[in-house]
């Protein structure tokens, strides 16, 4: 019992292994089928050719078989009619008694199979045959019709047909010493006696069957050879077409990798040669445009860098003078003291803008290097929170931290990541309308993610893709509280890319915005997902009809003359104009995201 159980388990394991191997091979074939045009063309050609060869073989076999049987039947009927005349002469004046019938039947059949001079006639035009002579109306002592020869091999249907006086033929298979043998039986009625007799000739179809077998084997072998030749021809022809395409794909891949001097060889003047020539012309045009763009980009970066550096010297001088004025602002009148404060604030913003421009120029030039060390993302997030705490306190915004208790370590440049989070928090405070801002940190085995969520005005559809553009303005009517330069998010995106990570945005009108930073735990690891979702869990799908109504232009109301009222202007007093505070400049600025 144990032996049978063990053998059963081994058999089941072998079946599972076979299934897995078959599945693996099927998957490999499917992959090759999708990637190889040559394989698809060859297999398709073989499939269609197989169908054509099969149909053609069936038609040829049917035609040959029908012709052989038709010829055999014609000759058999002719032989039966000729034999009937011979038997008829031998049966003239036959006694209807059973014993005399059998003897006369035997004599007639002997006469039928031999000639007057003793020559053998078994090899007739229709071929060798066996003869049967019977009287269907004379019944012997055993209850069977009087007959000579293998009368039992004659089918009952043919017997009835011949007894009614109608000649006929039928194909049937009978058992012989050599095995089952197929016969063509031709039956005719023989007159010349008190009642008609029946003559049956049994022609074996062994020769015709052998001929048909030879034809079948020839068609099969010829079909296989033809299919192999067609497969070879299809493979050769497809190879001539696919090889230039593969070469073009390889050249295009190397061209895309940066080898701009790669070109396709042009051989001949056919369609492939014209394709290669057109590709080379396209590659030359693209190479020339890329060189022009590179030169333009280098000039632009050099201009930005030079201007930024050149502006630092006069800015330093202006900063020194502004600091002197700012230190003595208490001695100035109210308006002049306020101007001094505005001058210092704008100089601070100008210095930030110059720093951002220099950072952008270095990122565009590709000279920035990543100083990655193992650091705890929670500590970096707390430092960014401490940096914007004063700004958040001035607007009454509360920043809520949601971080795990365990360490969230990753290989990163702490300075750059802190700058990213600081920009995101400042942006959230600026657009949060004083509502709480949530900062969440979470990590898994492969990545760490930080999300910054505000509950302010949010982003309209399509703005999530524009928010990282340089100097993009979301809402020009809003006042900026953080003094941003419009380059913070652009620099943050580049810093995230240096780490091999993502910086993404989500927003909806009235539901706020959420920015997600995803970084790999190890440098060089390719991200496939993020531990935190981009859209918050409490986000609600916006109503498309409501959005459409909001995007519609306001209705223009025309007033009639009788509806207009005249109000005199108030007299101008000598009161001083209201002074702008430090938190709200006299000239509103356009908020930046």
Coordinates of C-alpha atoms in Angstrom, one line a residue:
X1 CA 0.0 0.0 0.0
X2 CA 2.8 2.4 0.9
X3 CA 4.6 1.6 -2.4
X4 CA 1.5 2.4 -4.4
X5 CA 1.0 5.6 -2.5
X6 CA 4.6 6.6 -3.1
X7 CA 4.3 5.8 -6.8
X8 CA 1.1 7.8 -7.0
X9 CA 2.8 10.8 -5.4
X10 CA 5.8 10.5 -7.8
X11 CA 3.4 10.3 -10.7
X12 CA 1.5 13.4 -9.5
X13 CA 4.8 15.4 -9.1
X14 CA 5.9 14.3 -12.6
X15 CA 2.6 15.5 -14.0
X16 CA 2.9 18.9 -12.2
X17 CA 6.5 19.3 -13.4
X18 CA 5.4 18.5 -17.0
X19 CA 2.5 21.0 -16.7
X20 CA 4.9 23.7 -15.4
X21 CA 7.4 23.0 -18.1
X22 CA 4.7 23.1 -20.8
X23 CA 3.4 26.4 -19.3
X24 CA 6.9 27.8 -19.3
X25 CA 7.5 26.9 -22.8
X26 CA 4.1 28.2 -23.8
X27 CA 4.9 31.6 -22.2
X28 CA 8.3 31.7 -23.9
X29 CA 6.6 30.9 -27.2
X30 CA 4.0 33.6 -26.6
X31 CA 6.8 36.1 -25.8
X32 CA 8.7 35.1 -29.0
X33 CA 5.4 35.3 -31.0
X34 CA 4.8 38.9 -29.8
X35 CA 8.4 40.0 -30.4
X36 CA 9.3 38.2 -33.7
X37 CA 7.8 39.3 -36.9
X38 CA 9.7 36.6 -38.8
X39 CA 8.2 33.8 -36.6
X40 CA 4.7 35.1 -37.1
X41 CA 5.1 35.3 -40.9
X42 CA 6.7 31.8 -41.1
X43 CA 4.0 30.2 -38.8
X44 CA 1.2 31.9 -40.7
X45 CA 2.6 30.8 -44.0
X46 CA 2.9 27.2 -42.7
X47 CA -0.7 27.3 -41.4
X48 CA -2.2 28.6 -44.6
X49 CA 0.0 26.3 -46.7
X50 CA -1.0 23.3 -44.6
X51 CA -4.7 24.1 -45.2
X52 CA -4.1 24.5 -49.0
X53 CA -2.1 21.3 -49.2
X54 CA -4.7 19.4 -47.2
X55 CA -7.6 20.5 -49.3
X56 CA -5.6 19.8 -52.5
X57 CA -4.6 16.4 -51.3
X58 CA -8.2 15.5 -50.4
X59 CA -9.4 16.6 -53.8
X60 CA -6.7 14.7 -55.6
X61 CA -7.3 11.6 -53.5
X62 CA -11.0 11.8 -54.1
X63 CA -10.6 12.2 -57.9
X64 CA -8.1 9.3 -58.2
X65 CA -10.3 7.0 -56.0
X66 CA -13.4 7.9 -58.0
X67 CA -11.7 7.3 -61.3
X68 CA -10.3 4.0 -60.2
X69 CA -13.7 2.8 -58.9
X70 CA -15.5 4.1 -62.0
X71 CA -13.1 2.2 -64.3
X72 CA -13.3 -0.9 -62.2
X73 CA -17.1 -0.8 -62.1
X74 CA -17.4 -0.4 -65.9
X75 CA -15.0 -3.2 -66.6
X76 CA -16.7 -5.4 -63.9
X77 CA -20.2 -4.9 -65.5
X78 CA -18.8 -5.6 -68.9
X79 CA -17.2 -8.7 -67.7
X80 CA -20.4 -9.8 -65.9
X81 CA -22.4 -9.4 -69.1
X82 CA -19.9 -11.3 -71.1
X83 CA -19.8 -14.1 -68.6
X84 CA -23.6 -14.2 -68.5
X85 CA -23.7 -15.0 -72.2
X86 CA -21.3 -17.9 -71.7
X87 CA -23.2 -19.3 -68.7
X88 CA -26.5 -18.9 -70.6
X89 CA -25.3 -21.2 -73.4
X90 CA -24.3 -23.8 -70.8
X91 CA -27.6 -23.7 -69.0
X92 CA -29.9 -24.3 -72.0
X93 CA -32.3 -27.1 -71.3
X94 CA -31.2 -27.5 -67.7
X95 CA -33.4 -29.7 -65.4
X96 CA -34.8 -27.7 -62.5
X97 CA -34.0 -30.4 -60.0
X98 CA -31.6 -29.5 -57.3
X99 CA -28.9 -32.1 -58.1
X100 CA -28.9 -31.4 -61.8
X101 CA -28.7 -27.6 -61.1
X102 CA -25.6 -27.9 -59.0
X103 CA -23.8 -30.0 -61.5
X104 CA -24.8 -27.8 -64.4
X105 CA -23.8 -24.7 -62.3
X106 CA -20.4 -26.2 -61.7
X107 CA -20.0 -27.0 -65.4
X108 CA -21.0 -23.5 -66.4
X109 CA -18.6 -21.9 -63.9
X110 CA -15.7 -24.2 -65.2
X111 CA -16.6 -23.1 -68.7
X112 CA -16.6 -19.5 -67.6
X113 CA -13.1 -19.7 -66.1
X114 CA -11.5 -21.5 -69.0
X115 CA -11.4 -21.4 -72.8
X116 CA -11.9 -24.1 -75.3
X117 CA -8.1 -24.7 -75.6
X118 CA -7.6 -24.6 -71.9
X119 CA -6.1 -21.1 -71.6
X120 CA -6.7 -19.4 -68.2
X121 CA -9.0 -16.4 -68.3
X122 CA -8.8 -15.4 -64.7
X123 CA -6.9 -12.3 -65.6
X124 CA -9.6 -10.5 -67.5
X125 CA -9.7 -6.8 -68.2
X126 CA -11.4 -6.2 -64.9
X127 CA -8.9 -8.4 -63.1
X128 CA -9.2 -11.7 -61.3
X129 CA -12.6 -12.6 -59.9
X130 CA -14.6 -15.2 -58.1
X131 CA -17.9 -16.4 -59.6
X132 CA -21.1 -17.3 -58.0
X133 CA -24.1 -18.9 -59.8
X134 CA -27.4 -19.3 -57.9
X135 CA -31.1 -20.0 -58.3
X136 CA -32.8 -17.9 -55.8
X137 CA -36.1 -19.7 -56.2
X138 CA -34.8 -23.3 -55.8
X139 CA -34.4 -24.2 -52.1
X140 CA -32.4 -27.3 -51.1
X141 CA -32.9 -29.7 -48.2
X142 CA -31.0 -27.3 -45.9
X143 CA -33.4 -24.5 -46.6
X144 CA -30.9 -22.4 -48.6
X145 CA -31.0 -21.4 -52.3
X146 CA -29.3 -23.6 -54.8
X147 CA -25.9 -22.1 -55.6
X148 CA -22.3 -22.8 -56.5
X149 CA -19.6 -20.5 -55.1
X150 CA -19.4 -18.2 -52.1
X151 CA -23.1 -17.2 -52.3
X152 CA -23.0 -16.0 -48.6
X153 CA -20.6 -13.3 -49.6
X154 CA -23.2 -11.6 -51.8
X155 CA -25.1 -8.9 -49.9
X156 CA -28.9 -9.4 -49.5
X157 CA -29.7 -6.1 -51.2
X158 CA -27.8 -7.0 -54.4
X159 CA -29.5 -10.5 -54.4
X160 CA -33.0 -9.0 -54.4
X161 CA -32.0 -6.5 -57.1
X162 CA -30.6 -9.2 -59.4
X163 CA -33.5 -11.6 -58.8
X164 CA -35.9 -8.8 -60.0
X165 CA -34.0 -8.8 -63.3
X166 CA -31.9 -5.6 -62.7
X167 CA -28.1 -5.9 -63.0
X168 CA -26.2 -4.1 -60.2
X169 CA -22.9 -3.6 -58.4
X170 CA -22.0 -3.2 -54.7
X171 CA -18.8 -2.9 -52.7
X172 CA -18.5 -5.0 -49.6
X173 CA -15.8 -6.4 -47.3
X174 CA -15.6 -10.1 -46.5
X175 CA -13.3 -12.2 -44.5
X176 CA -10.7 -14.4 -46.2
X177 CA -7.7 -16.4 -45.1
X178 CA -5.4 -13.5 -45.7
X179 CA -7.7 -11.2 -43.7
X180 CA -10.5 -8.7 -44.5
X181 CA -10.8 -8.2 -48.3
X182 CA -12.9 -5.6 -50.1
X183 CA -14.8 -6.8 -53.2
X184 CA -16.6 -5.2 -56.0
X185 CA -19.6 -7.5 -56.7
X186 CA -21.3 -7.3 -60.1
X187 CA -24.5 -9.3 -60.5
X188 CA -26.6 -10.0 -63.6
X189 CA -29.6 -12.2 -64.4
X190 CA -29.0 -15.2 -66.7
X191 CA -31.9 -16.4 -68.9
X192 CA -32.2 -19.5 -71.1
X193 CA -33.8 -21.8 -68.6
X194 CA -37.3 -22.2 -67.3
X195 CA -36.5 -19.5 -64.8
X196 CA -33.8 -16.9 -64.6
X197 CA -30.5 -17.6 -62.7
X198 CA -28.3 -15.1 -61.0
X199 CA -24.6 -14.7 -61.8
X200 CA -22.3 -12.8 -59.4
X201 CA -18.7 -11.9 -60.1
X202 CA -16.6 -10.9 -57.0
X203 CA -13.7 -8.7 -58.0
X204 CA -11.1 -8.0 -55.2
X205 CA -10.1 -4.4 -54.9
X206 CA -6.7 -5.2 -53.4
X207 CA -4.9 -3.6 -56.4
X208 CA -6.9 -0.5 -56.3
X209 CA -6.5 -0.2 -52.5
X210 CA -2.7 -0.6 -52.9
X211 CA -2.8 2.1 -55.6
X212 CA -4.8 4.4 -53.3
X213 CA -2.3 3.8 -50.5
X214 CA 0.6 4.7 -52.7
X215 CA -1.2 7.8 -53.8
X216 CA -1.9 8.8 -50.2
X217 CA 1.7 8.2 -49.1
X218 CA 2.9 10.2 -52.1
X219 CA 0.6 13.1 -51.3
X220 CA 1.6 13.0 -47.6
X221 CA 5.3 13.0 -48.4
X222 CA 4.9 15.5 -51.1
X223 CA 2.8 17.8 -48.8
X224 CA 5.4 17.6 -46.0
X225 CA 8.2 18.4 -48.5
X226 CA 6.2 21.2 -50.0
X227 CA 5.5 22.7 -46.5
X228 CA 9.2 22.5 -45.6
X229 CA 10.1 24.2 -48.8
X230 CA 7.5 26.9 -48.3
X231 CA 8.7 27.4 -44.7
X232 CA 12.2 27.8 -46.0
X233 CA 11.1 30.2 -48.7
X234 CA 9.0 32.2 -46.2
X235 CA 11.9 32.3 -43.8
X236 CA 14.3 33.5 -46.5
X237 CA 12.0 36.1 -47.9
X238 CA 10.9 37.4 -44.4
X239 CA 14.5 37.5 -43.3
X240 CA 15.4 39.8 -46.2
X241 CA 12.7 42.2 -45.1
X242 CA 13.1 41.8 -41.3
X243 CA 16.9 42.1 -41.2
X244 CA 16.9 45.8 -42.4
X245 CA 14.0 46.5 -39.9
X246 CA 16.0 45.0 -37.1
X247 CA 19.1 46.9 -38.1
X248 CA 17.0 50.1 -38.2
X249 CA 15.7 49.3 -34.7
X250 CA 19.2 48.8 -33.4
X251 CA 20.5 52.0 -35.0
X252 CA 17.5 53.9 -33.5
X253 CA 18.1 52.5 -30.0
X254 CA 21.8 53.5 -30.2
X255 CA 20.7 56.9 -31.5
X256 CA 18.3 57.3 -28.7
X257 CA 21.0 56.4 -26.2
X258 CA 23.1 59.3 -27.3
X259 CA 25.1 58.0 -30.3
X260 CA 24.0 60.7 -32.6
X261 CA 26.4 59.7 -35.3
X262 CA 24.7 56.3 -35.9
X263 CA 23.4 55.8 -39.4
X264 CA 21.8 53.0 -41.4
X265 CA 23.7 51.5 -44.4
X266 CA 22.1 52.3 -47.7
X267 CA 22.4 49.4 -50.2
X268 CA 20.7 49.5 -53.5
X269 CA 17.7 51.6 -54.6
X270 CA 14.8 49.5 -53.4
X271 CA 12.2 50.4 -50.7
X272 CA 14.5 49.4 -47.9
X273 CA 17.2 51.6 -49.2
X274 CA 14.9 54.6 -49.5
X275 CA 13.8 53.9 -45.9
X276 CA 17.4 53.9 -44.8
X277 CA 18.1 57.1 -46.7
X278 CA 15.1 58.8 -45.2
X279 CA 16.1 57.6 -41.7
X280 CA 19.6 59.0 -42.1
X281 CA 18.2 62.3 -43.3
X282 CA 15.9 62.4 -40.3
X283 CA 18.8 61.5 -38.0
X284 CA 21.0 64.3 -39.4
X285 CA 18.2 66.8 -39.0
X286 CA 17.6 65.7 -35.4
X287 CA 21.3 65.7 -34.6
X288 CA 21.6 69.3 -36.0
X289 CA 18.6 70.5 -34.0
X290 CA 19.9 68.8 -30.8
X291 CA 23.3 70.5 -31.3
X292 CA 21.5 73.8 -31.7
X293 CA 19.4 73.2 -28.6
X294 CA 22.5 72.2 -26.7
X295 CA 24.3 75.4 -27.8
X296 CA 21.2 77.5 -27.0
X297 CA 20.9 75.8 -23.6
X298 CA 24.5 76.3 -22.8
X299 CA 24.2 80.0 -23.7
X300 CA 21.1 80.3 -21.6
X301 CA 22.6 78.6 -18.6
X302 CA 25.8 80.6 -19.0
X303 CA 23.8 83.8 -19.3
X304 CA 21.8 82.9 -16.2
X305 CA 24.9 82.0 -14.2
X306 CA 26.8 85.1 -15.3
X307 CA 23.9 87.4 -14.6
X308 CA 23.4 85.9 -11.2
X309 CA 27.1 86.2 -10.3
X310 CA 27.3 89.7 -11.7
X311 CA 24.3 90.8 -9.7
X312 CA 25.8 89.7 -6.5
X313 CA 28.4 92.5 -6.3
X314 CA 25.9 95.4 -6.7
X315 CA 23.4 93.5 -4.5
X316 CA 26.0 93.3 -1.8
X317 CA 26.6 97.0 -2.0
X318 CA 22.9 97.7 -1.9
X319 CA 22.4 95.3 1.0
X320 CA 25.1 97.1 3.0
X321 CA 23.4 100.5 2.3
X322 CA 20.0 99.1 3.1
X323 CA 21.2 97.6 6.4
X324 CA 22.5 101.0 7.4
X325 CA 19.2 102.6 6.6
X326 CA 17.3 99.9 8.3
X327 CA 19.4 100.3 11.4
X328 CA 18.6 104.0 11.5
X329 CA 14.9 103.7 10.5
X330 CA 13.7 105.0 13.9
X331 CA 15.2 108.4 13.1
X332 CA 13.3 108.7 9.9
X333 CA 9.7 109.8 9.4
X334 CA 7.0 107.1 9.3
X335 CA 6.8 106.8 5.5
X336 CA 10.6 106.7 5.0
X337 CA 11.0 104.1 7.8
X338 CA 8.4 101.9 6.1
X339 CA 10.1 102.3 2.8
X340 CA 13.4 101.1 4.4
X341 CA 11.6 98.0 5.8
X342 CA 10.2 97.2 2.3
X343 CA 13.6 97.7 0.8
X344 CA 15.1 95.2 3.2
X345 CA 12.3 92.6 2.6
X346 CA 12.6 92.9 -1.2
X347 CA 16.4 92.6 -1.0
X348 CA 15.9 89.3 1.0
X349 CA 13.6 88.1 -1.7
X350 CA 16.1 89.2 -4.4
X351 CA 18.9 87.3 -2.7
X352 CA 16.6 84.2 -2.6
X353 CA 15.8 84.6 -6.2
X354 CA 19.5 84.8 -7.2
X355 CA 20.2 81.7 -5.1
X356 CA 17.4 79.8 -6.8
X357 CA 18.6 80.9 -10.3
X358 CA 22.1 79.7 -9.5
X359 CA 20.7 76.4 -8.3
X360 CA 18.6 76.0 -11.4
X361 CA 21.5 76.8 -13.7
X362 CA 23.6 74.2 -12.0
X363 CA 20.8 71.6 -12.3
X364 CA 20.3 72.4 -15.9
X365 CA 24.1 72.1 -16.6
X366 CA 24.1 68.7 -14.9
X367 CA 27.0 69.6 -12.5
X368 CA 25.0 69.0 -9.3
X369 CA 26.2 66.0 -7.3
X370 CA 24.3 64.0 -4.7
X371 CA 25.9 63.6 -1.3
X372 CA 23.9 60.7 -0.1
X373 CA 24.3 59.4 3.4
X374 CA 22.1 57.2 5.6
X375 CA 19.7 59.5 7.4
X376 CA 16.4 59.3 9.3
X377 CA 13.7 60.9 7.3
X378 CA 11.8 61.9 10.5
X379 CA 14.6 64.1 11.6
X380 CA 14.8 65.8 8.2
X381 CA 11.1 66.4 8.3
X382 CA 11.3 67.9 11.8
X383 CA 14.0 70.3 10.7
X384 CA 11.9 71.4 7.7
X385 CA 9.0 71.9 10.1
X386 CA 11.1 74.0 12.5
X387 CA 12.2 76.2 9.5
X388 CA 8.7 77.2 8.5
X389 CA 7.2 77.3 12.0
X390 CA 7.6 81.1 12.2
X391 CA 5.8 81.6 8.9
X392 CA 3.0 79.2 9.9
X393 CA 2.7 81.0 13.3
X394 CA 2.3 84.4 11.5
X395 CA -0.7 83.0 9.6
X396 CA -2.2 81.0 12.4
X397 CA -1.6 77.7 10.5
X398 CA -1.0 74.6 12.5
X399 CA 1.3 72.0 11.0
X400 CA 0.4 68.4 12.2
X401 CA 3.2 65.8 12.0
X402 CA 2.2 62.1 11.5
X403 CA 5.3 60.0 11.7
X404 CA 6.0 56.4 12.8
X405 CA 7.7 55.7 16.1
X406 CA 10.4 53.5 14.5
X407 CA 13.3 54.9 12.5
X408 CA 12.7 55.6 8.7
X409 CA 16.3 55.4 7.4
X410 CA 17.2 56.0 3.7
X411 CA 20.2 56.9 1.7
X412 CA 19.6 60.6 0.8
X413 CA 21.1 64.0 0.7
X414 CA 19.6 65.5 3.8
X415 CA 20.1 69.1 2.7
X416 CA 18.2 68.7 -0.6
X417 CA 15.4 66.6 1.0
X418 CA 15.0 69.3 3.8
X419 CA 14.8 72.0 1.1
X420 CA 12.1 70.0 -0.7
X421 CA 10.0 69.6 2.4
X422 CA 10.6 73.2 3.4
X423 CA 9.3 74.4 0.0
X424 CA 6.3 72.1 0.2
X425 CA 5.4 73.3 3.7
X426 CA 5.8 76.9 2.9
X427 CA 3.7 76.4 -0.2
X428 CA 1.0 74.7 1.9
X429 CA 1.0 77.5 4.5
X430 CA 0.8 80.1 1.7
X431 CA -2.3 78.4 0.1
X432 CA -3.9 76.8 3.2
X433 CA -6.1 79.8 4.2
X434 CA -5.0 79.3 7.8
X435 CA -6.3 75.7 8.0
X436 CA -4.2 72.9 9.4
X437 CA -1.4 71.4 7.3
X438 CA -0.6 67.7 7.6
X439 CA 2.9 66.3 7.1
X440 CA 2.9 62.4 6.9
X441 CA 6.0 60.2 6.8
X442 CA 5.9 56.4 6.0
X443 CA 8.2 53.8 4.6
X444 CA 8.4 50.3 3.4
X445 CA 11.1 47.9 2.4
X446 CA 11.9 49.7 -0.8
X447 CA 10.9 53.3 -0.5
X448 CA 10.0 56.2 1.8
X449 CA 7.2 58.7 1.2
X450 CA 6.4 62.1 2.6
X451 CA 3.1 63.8 1.9
X452 CA 2.2 67.5 2.7
X453 CA -1.6 68.2 2.6
X454 CA -3.3 71.5 2.9
X455 CA -7.0 72.3 3.0
X456 CA -6.9 75.5 1.1
X457 CA -8.3 76.5 -2.3
X458 CA -6.8 73.4 -4.0
X459 CA -6.0 72.9 -7.7
X460 CA -8.3 73.0 -10.7
X461 CA -8.2 70.1 -13.2
X462 CA -5.0 70.1 -15.2
X463 CA -3.1 72.3 -12.8
X464 CA -1.4 69.4 -11.1
X465 CA 0.8 69.0 -14.2
X466 CA 1.6 72.7 -14.4
X467 CA 2.4 73.3 -10.7
X468 CA 6.1 72.3 -11.1
X469 CA 6.7 74.7 -14.1
X470 CA 9.0 77.6 -13.4
X471 CA 7.3 80.8 -12.5
X472 CA 3.9 79.3 -13.0
X473 CA 1.2 81.4 -11.3
X474 CA -1.8 79.6 -9.8
X475 CA -3.9 82.5 -8.6
X476 CA -2.6 86.0 -9.3
X477 CA -5.2 87.5 -6.9
X478 CA -3.7 85.9 -3.8
X479 CA -1.1 87.6 -1.6
X480 CA 2.1 85.7 -1.0
X481 CA 3.0 85.3 2.7
X482 CA 6.2 83.3 2.3
X483 CA 8.0 85.5 -0.2
X484 CA 8.6 82.7 -2.7
X485 CA 10.5 83.2 -5.9
X486 CA 8.4 80.8 -8.1
X487 CA 11.3 78.4 -8.5
X488 CA 11.0 76.3 -5.3
X489 CA 8.8 73.5 -6.7
X490 CA 10.9 73.3 -9.9
X491 CA 14.1 72.9 -7.8
X492 CA 12.3 70.4 -5.6
X493 CA 11.4 68.3 -8.7
X494 CA 15.0 68.2 -9.8
X495 CA 16.2 67.3 -6.3
X496 CA 13.8 64.4 -6.3
X497 CA 15.0 63.2 -9.7
X498 CA 18.6 63.4 -8.5
X499 CA 17.6 60.9 -5.8
X500 CA 15.8 58.7 -8.3
X501 CA 12.5 59.5 -6.8
X502 CA 9.1 61.2 -7.6
X503 CA 7.5 64.4 -6.6
X504 CA 3.8 64.4 -7.5
X505 CA 0.8 66.7 -6.9
X506 CA -2.9 66.3 -6.4
X507 CA -5.6 68.8 -5.8
X508 CA -9.3 69.6 -6.2
X509 CA -11.2 72.9 -5.9
X510 CA -12.2 73.5 -2.3
X511 CA -10.5 70.3 -1.0
X512 CA -6.9 71.5 -0.9
X513 CA -3.8 70.0 -2.4
X514 CA -1.5 67.2 -1.6
X515 CA 2.2 66.8 -2.6
X516 CA 3.9 63.4 -2.3
X517 CA 7.6 62.9 -2.3
X518 CA 8.8 59.3 -2.8
X519 CA 12.4 58.3 -2.5
X520 CA 14.2 54.9 -2.7
X521 CA 15.7 53.6 0.5
X522 CA 18.9 52.6 -1.4
X523 CA 20.5 54.6 -4.2
X524 CA 20.2 53.0 -7.6
X525 CA 17.0 51.2 -6.7
X526 CA 14.1 51.7 -9.2
X527 CA 10.9 52.7 -7.7
X528 CA 7.8 50.7 -8.5
X529 CA 5.3 52.1 -6.0
X530 CA 4.9 54.5 -3.0
X531 CA 4.0 53.7 0.6
X532 CA 1.5 56.5 0.7
X533 CA -1.4 57.3 -1.7
X534 CA -1.3 60.5 -3.6
X535 CA -5.0 61.3 -3.2
X536 CA -6.1 61.7 0.4
X537 CA -8.6 59.3 1.8
X538 CA -11.1 62.0 2.6
X539 CA -11.0 63.4 -1.0
X540 CA -14.3 63.6 -2.8
X541 CA -14.7 63.3 -6.5
X542 CA -15.5 66.7 -7.9
X543 CA -18.9 67.3 -9.5
X544 CA -18.3 67.8 -13.2
X545 CA -21.4 69.9 -13.7
X546 CA -20.4 72.2 -10.9
X547 CA -17.0 72.6 -12.3
X548 CA -18.5 73.4 -15.7
X549 CA -20.6 76.1 -14.1
X550 CA -17.6 77.6 -12.3
X551 CA -15.6 77.7 -15.5
X552 CA -18.4 79.5 -17.4
X553 CA -17.9 83.2 -18.1
X554 CA -19.9 85.5 -15.8
X555 CA -23.0 86.9 -17.2
X556 CA -22.7 90.5 -18.4
X557 CA -25.5 92.7 -16.9
X558 CA -26.3 95.8 -18.8
X559 CA -27.8 98.8 -16.8
X560 CA -30.2 101.2 -18.3
X561 CA -29.7 105.0 -17.9
X562 CA -32.5 105.4 -15.4
X563 CA -30.9 102.7 -13.2
X564 CA -27.6 104.7 -12.8
X565 CA -27.2 107.0 -9.8
X566 CA -24.8 109.9 -9.4
X567 CA -22.8 110.3 -6.1
X568 CA -20.5 113.2 -5.6
X569 CA -16.9 112.5 -4.7
X570 CA -15.9 112.9 -1.1
X571 CA -13.5 115.7 -0.3
X572 CA -9.8 114.8 0.1
X573 CA -8.6 115.3 3.6
X574 CA -5.1 115.8 4.8
X575 CA -5.0 112.4 6.5
X576 CA -2.1 110.2 5.6
X577 CA -2.7 107.2 3.5
X578 CA -2.9 103.9 5.4
X579 CA 0.5 102.3 5.8
X580 CA 1.0 98.8 4.7
X581 CA 2.3 96.4 7.3
X582 CA 5.3 94.2 6.9
X583 CA 3.1 91.1 6.4
X584 CA 1.0 92.7 3.7
X585 CA 3.0 94.8 1.1
X586 CA 1.5 97.8 -0.4
X587 CA 1.4 96.2 -3.8
X588 CA -0.1 92.7 -3.8
X589 CA 1.9 90.1 -5.5
X590 CA 0.9 87.1 -7.4
X591 CA 1.1 83.9 -5.5
X592 CA 3.3 81.2 -6.9
X593 CA 3.1 77.4 -6.7

